[in-house]
Amino acid sequence: MNKKYVVIICFAMLVLGCSSKEDLNPLGRSLGDVHDSDPLKLGSVPKEPKNLKITTSENSTKVKVPLYPPSIKSNPSNIDFKPQPRLLGGQFSDVAVFESKGVKGDFVTIMNPAGSILVASNPNPGNWIWAYTLLNSKDFRNARAWQLIEFPNNNFMIKNSKTGTCLNAYNGGVVHYPCDESNQAQFWTLIPYNNKAVKIQNLATKTCMRVIIKNPLKDFDTIRQVFLTKCAPKGQDNLDQQWYITAPAFNAKPLYLKGEK
């Protein structure tokens, strides 16, 4: 093939790749510039953990968090319940994504087929979300429970029981951050599968929550990274992107304090 055409094709692929990249601030109006894609300086994805327990300390990995959430204007009457545009005049919109204020649901546990659950293991806002098993996450107590706040068209904000913060898409992973109803990166669409599991897709990025499952019958003590990746199309392997909404993992006591005599 002519070298000239090879160069043209490579340049076209580069342009297409760059045009699809999410380069907006995932925290919306809360912190940093509109085009600052990493205002928390966490990098693109959560790094693989070396220790079983990441942290339970209130004093670890603190980030700068605004004292007050950004002021939000009410969403005008919207009979078709569609979300408001993310940007307005090149800046993030200060209008709530939906007209509805949301319906608060019960607390739940969010678990994948390997038995790993979403945990806000570092209680300070602006830190990665990780997936632990029920057994190795027991010290995190209520940081394992989440409240689903329902909005139109099967969209949800997902709020942590312990921290009061919401799941927030952040580059190739998920962080928890003060809830902001004007930030589309904090809204998630639950798309059901036939087996009662759901796909959790971010409204802003259209990417799906994923935990890599290697051996679900063996890796019981594994801490897994939570990624955001391209959603698996219908008909392709999607086990890594399946999630079950189940009973909350609040503090539990044993059924029996002593064995039988």
PDB file of N, CA and C in Angstrom, residues 110-118 197-198 210-218 238-245:
ATOM      1  N   ILE A 110     -25.081  -3.823  46.250  1.00  0.00           N
ATOM      2  CA  ILE A 110     -24.884  -3.968  44.807  1.00  0.00           C
ATOM      3  C   ILE A 110     -23.778  -4.994  44.598  1.00  0.00           C
ATOM      4  N   MET A 111     -24.151  -6.172  44.079  1.00  0.00           N
ATOM      5  CA  MET A 111     -23.256  -7.333  44.034  1.00  0.00           C
ATOM      6  C   MET A 111     -23.122  -7.872  42.614  1.00  0.00           C
ATOM      7  N   ASN A 112     -21.905  -8.293  42.269  1.00  0.00           N
ATOM      8  CA  ASN A 112     -21.717  -8.914  40.957  1.00  0.00           C
ATOM      9  C   ASN A 112     -21.789 -10.436  41.070  1.00  0.00           C
ATOM     10  N   PRO A 113     -21.796 -11.175  39.954  1.00  0.00           N
ATOM     11  CA  PRO A 113     -21.962 -12.628  40.014  1.00  0.00           C
ATOM     12  C   PRO A 113     -20.869 -13.361  40.787  1.00  0.00           C
ATOM     13  N   ALA A 114     -19.710 -12.741  40.988  1.00  0.00           N
ATOM     14  CA  ALA A 114     -18.632 -13.376  41.746  1.00  0.00           C
ATOM     15  C   ALA A 114     -18.782 -13.164  43.248  1.00  0.00           C
ATOM     16  N   GLY A 115     -19.818 -12.434  43.680  1.00  0.00           N
ATOM     17  CA  GLY A 115     -20.037 -12.197  45.099  1.00  0.00           C
ATOM     18  C   GLY A 115     -19.353 -10.957  45.628  1.00  0.00           C
ATOM     19  N   SER A 116     -18.761 -10.141  44.760  1.00  0.00           N
ATOM     20  CA  SER A 116     -18.134  -8.892  45.195  1.00  0.00           C
ATOM     21  C   SER A 116     -19.176  -7.786  45.243  1.00  0.00           C
ATOM     22  N   ILE A 117     -19.074  -6.919  46.256  1.00  0.00           N
ATOM     23  CA  ILE A 117     -20.038  -5.836  46.423  1.00  0.00           C
ATOM     24  C   ILE A 117     -19.328  -4.484  46.386  1.00  0.00           C
ATOM     25  N   LEU A 118     -20.062  -3.452  46.000  1.00  0.00           N
ATOM     26  CA  LEU A 118     -19.494  -2.104  45.962  1.00  0.00           C
ATOM     27  C   LEU A 118     -19.331  -1.560  47.371  1.00  0.00           C
ATOM     28  N   ALA A 197     -30.408  -9.771  36.715  1.00  0.00           N
ATOM     29  CA  ALA A 197     -29.286  -8.854  36.946  1.00  0.00           C
ATOM     30  C   ALA A 197     -29.539  -7.569  36.154  1.00  0.00           C
ATOM     31  N   VAL A 198     -28.721  -6.551  36.421  1.00  0.00           N
ATOM     32  CA  VAL A 198     -28.844  -5.293  35.682  1.00  0.00           C
ATOM     33  C   VAL A 198     -27.476  -4.846  35.182  1.00  0.00           C
ATOM     34  N   ARG A 210     -17.974  -2.182  35.572  1.00  0.00           N
ATOM     35  CA  ARG A 210     -17.429  -3.515  35.311  1.00  0.00           C
ATOM     36  C   ARG A 210     -16.418  -3.910  36.377  1.00  0.00           C
ATOM     37  N   VAL A 211     -16.472  -5.159  36.786  1.00  0.00           N
ATOM     38  CA  VAL A 211     -15.442  -5.761  37.630  1.00  0.00           C
ATOM     39  C   VAL A 211     -14.964  -7.020  36.923  1.00  0.00           C
ATOM     40  N   ILE A 212     -13.669  -7.143  36.715  1.00  0.00           N
ATOM     41  CA  ILE A 212     -13.132  -8.297  35.991  1.00  0.00           C
ATOM     42  C   ILE A 212     -13.252  -9.546  36.859  1.00  0.00           C
ATOM     43  N   ILE A 213     -13.942 -10.549  36.341  1.00  0.00           N
ATOM     44  CA  ILE A 213     -14.155 -11.806  37.061  1.00  0.00           C
ATOM     45  C   ILE A 213     -13.252 -12.872  36.447  1.00  0.00           C
ATOM     46  N   LYS A 214     -12.297 -13.358  37.237  1.00  0.00           N
ATOM     47  CA  LYS A 214     -11.380 -14.385  36.750  1.00  0.00           C
ATOM     48  C   LYS A 214     -11.855 -15.778  37.152  1.00  0.00           C
ATOM     49  N   ASN A 215     -12.029 -15.989  38.453  1.00  0.00           N
ATOM     50  CA  ASN A 215     -12.485 -17.287  38.942  1.00  0.00           C
ATOM     51  C   ASN A 215     -13.485 -17.060  40.071  1.00  0.00           C
ATOM     52  N   PRO A 216     -14.774 -16.965  39.764  1.00  0.00           N
ATOM     53  CA  PRO A 216     -15.770 -16.630  40.790  1.00  0.00           C
ATOM     54  C   PRO A 216     -15.923 -17.685  41.873  1.00  0.00           C
ATOM     55  N   LEU A 217     -15.425 -18.900  41.646  1.00  0.00           N
ATOM     56  CA  LEU A 217     -15.561 -19.974  42.625  1.00  0.00           C
ATOM     57  C   LEU A 217     -14.315 -20.148  43.486  1.00  0.00           C
ATOM     58  N   LYS A 218     -13.318 -19.285  43.302  1.00  0.00           N
ATOM     59  CA  LYS A 218     -12.061 -19.459  44.042  1.00  0.00           C
ATOM     60  C   LYS A 218     -11.578 -18.193  44.724  1.00  0.00           C
ATOM     61  N   ASN A 238     -21.048 -10.838  28.868  1.00  0.00           N
ATOM     62  CA  ASN A 238     -21.256  -9.636  29.690  1.00  0.00           C
ATOM     63  C   ASN A 238     -21.265  -9.933  31.180  1.00  0.00           C
ATOM     64  N   LEU A 239     -20.717 -11.091  31.591  1.00  0.00           N
ATOM     65  CA  LEU A 239     -20.736 -11.455  33.009  1.00  0.00           C
ATOM     66  C   LEU A 239     -20.069 -10.389  33.869  1.00  0.00           C
ATOM     67  N   ASP A 240     -18.995  -9.784  33.372  1.00  0.00           N
ATOM     68  CA  ASP A 240     -18.261  -8.763  34.124  1.00  0.00           C
ATOM     69  C   ASP A 240     -19.079  -7.495  34.357  1.00  0.00           C
ATOM     70  N   GLN A 241     -20.154  -7.315  33.593  1.00  0.00           N
ATOM     71  CA  GLN A 241     -20.962  -6.101  33.699  1.00  0.00           C
ATOM     72  C   GLN A 241     -22.339  -6.367  34.308  1.00  0.00           C
ATOM     73  N   GLN A 242     -22.529  -7.549  34.869  1.00  0.00           N
ATOM     74  CA  GLN A 242     -23.806  -7.867  35.507  1.00  0.00           C
ATOM     75  C   GLN A 242     -23.752  -7.531  37.001  1.00  0.00           C
ATOM     76  N   TRP A 243     -24.849  -6.968  37.503  1.00  0.00           N
ATOM     77  CA  TRP A 243     -24.950  -6.603  38.914  1.00  0.00           C
ATOM     78  C   TRP A 243     -26.328  -6.988  39.444  1.00  0.00           C
ATOM     79  N   TYR A 244     -26.340  -7.420  40.704  1.00  0.00           N
ATOM     80  CA  TYR A 244     -27.595  -7.773  41.365  1.00  0.00           C
ATOM     81  C   TYR A 244     -27.874  -6.773  42.480  1.00  0.00           C
ATOM     82  N   ILE A 245     -29.099  -6.306  42.542  1.00  0.00           N
ATOM     83  CA  ILE A 245     -29.541  -5.412  43.609  1.00  0.00           C
ATOM     84  C   ILE A 245     -30.194  -6.280  44.667  1.00  0.00           C
TER      85      ILE A 245
END
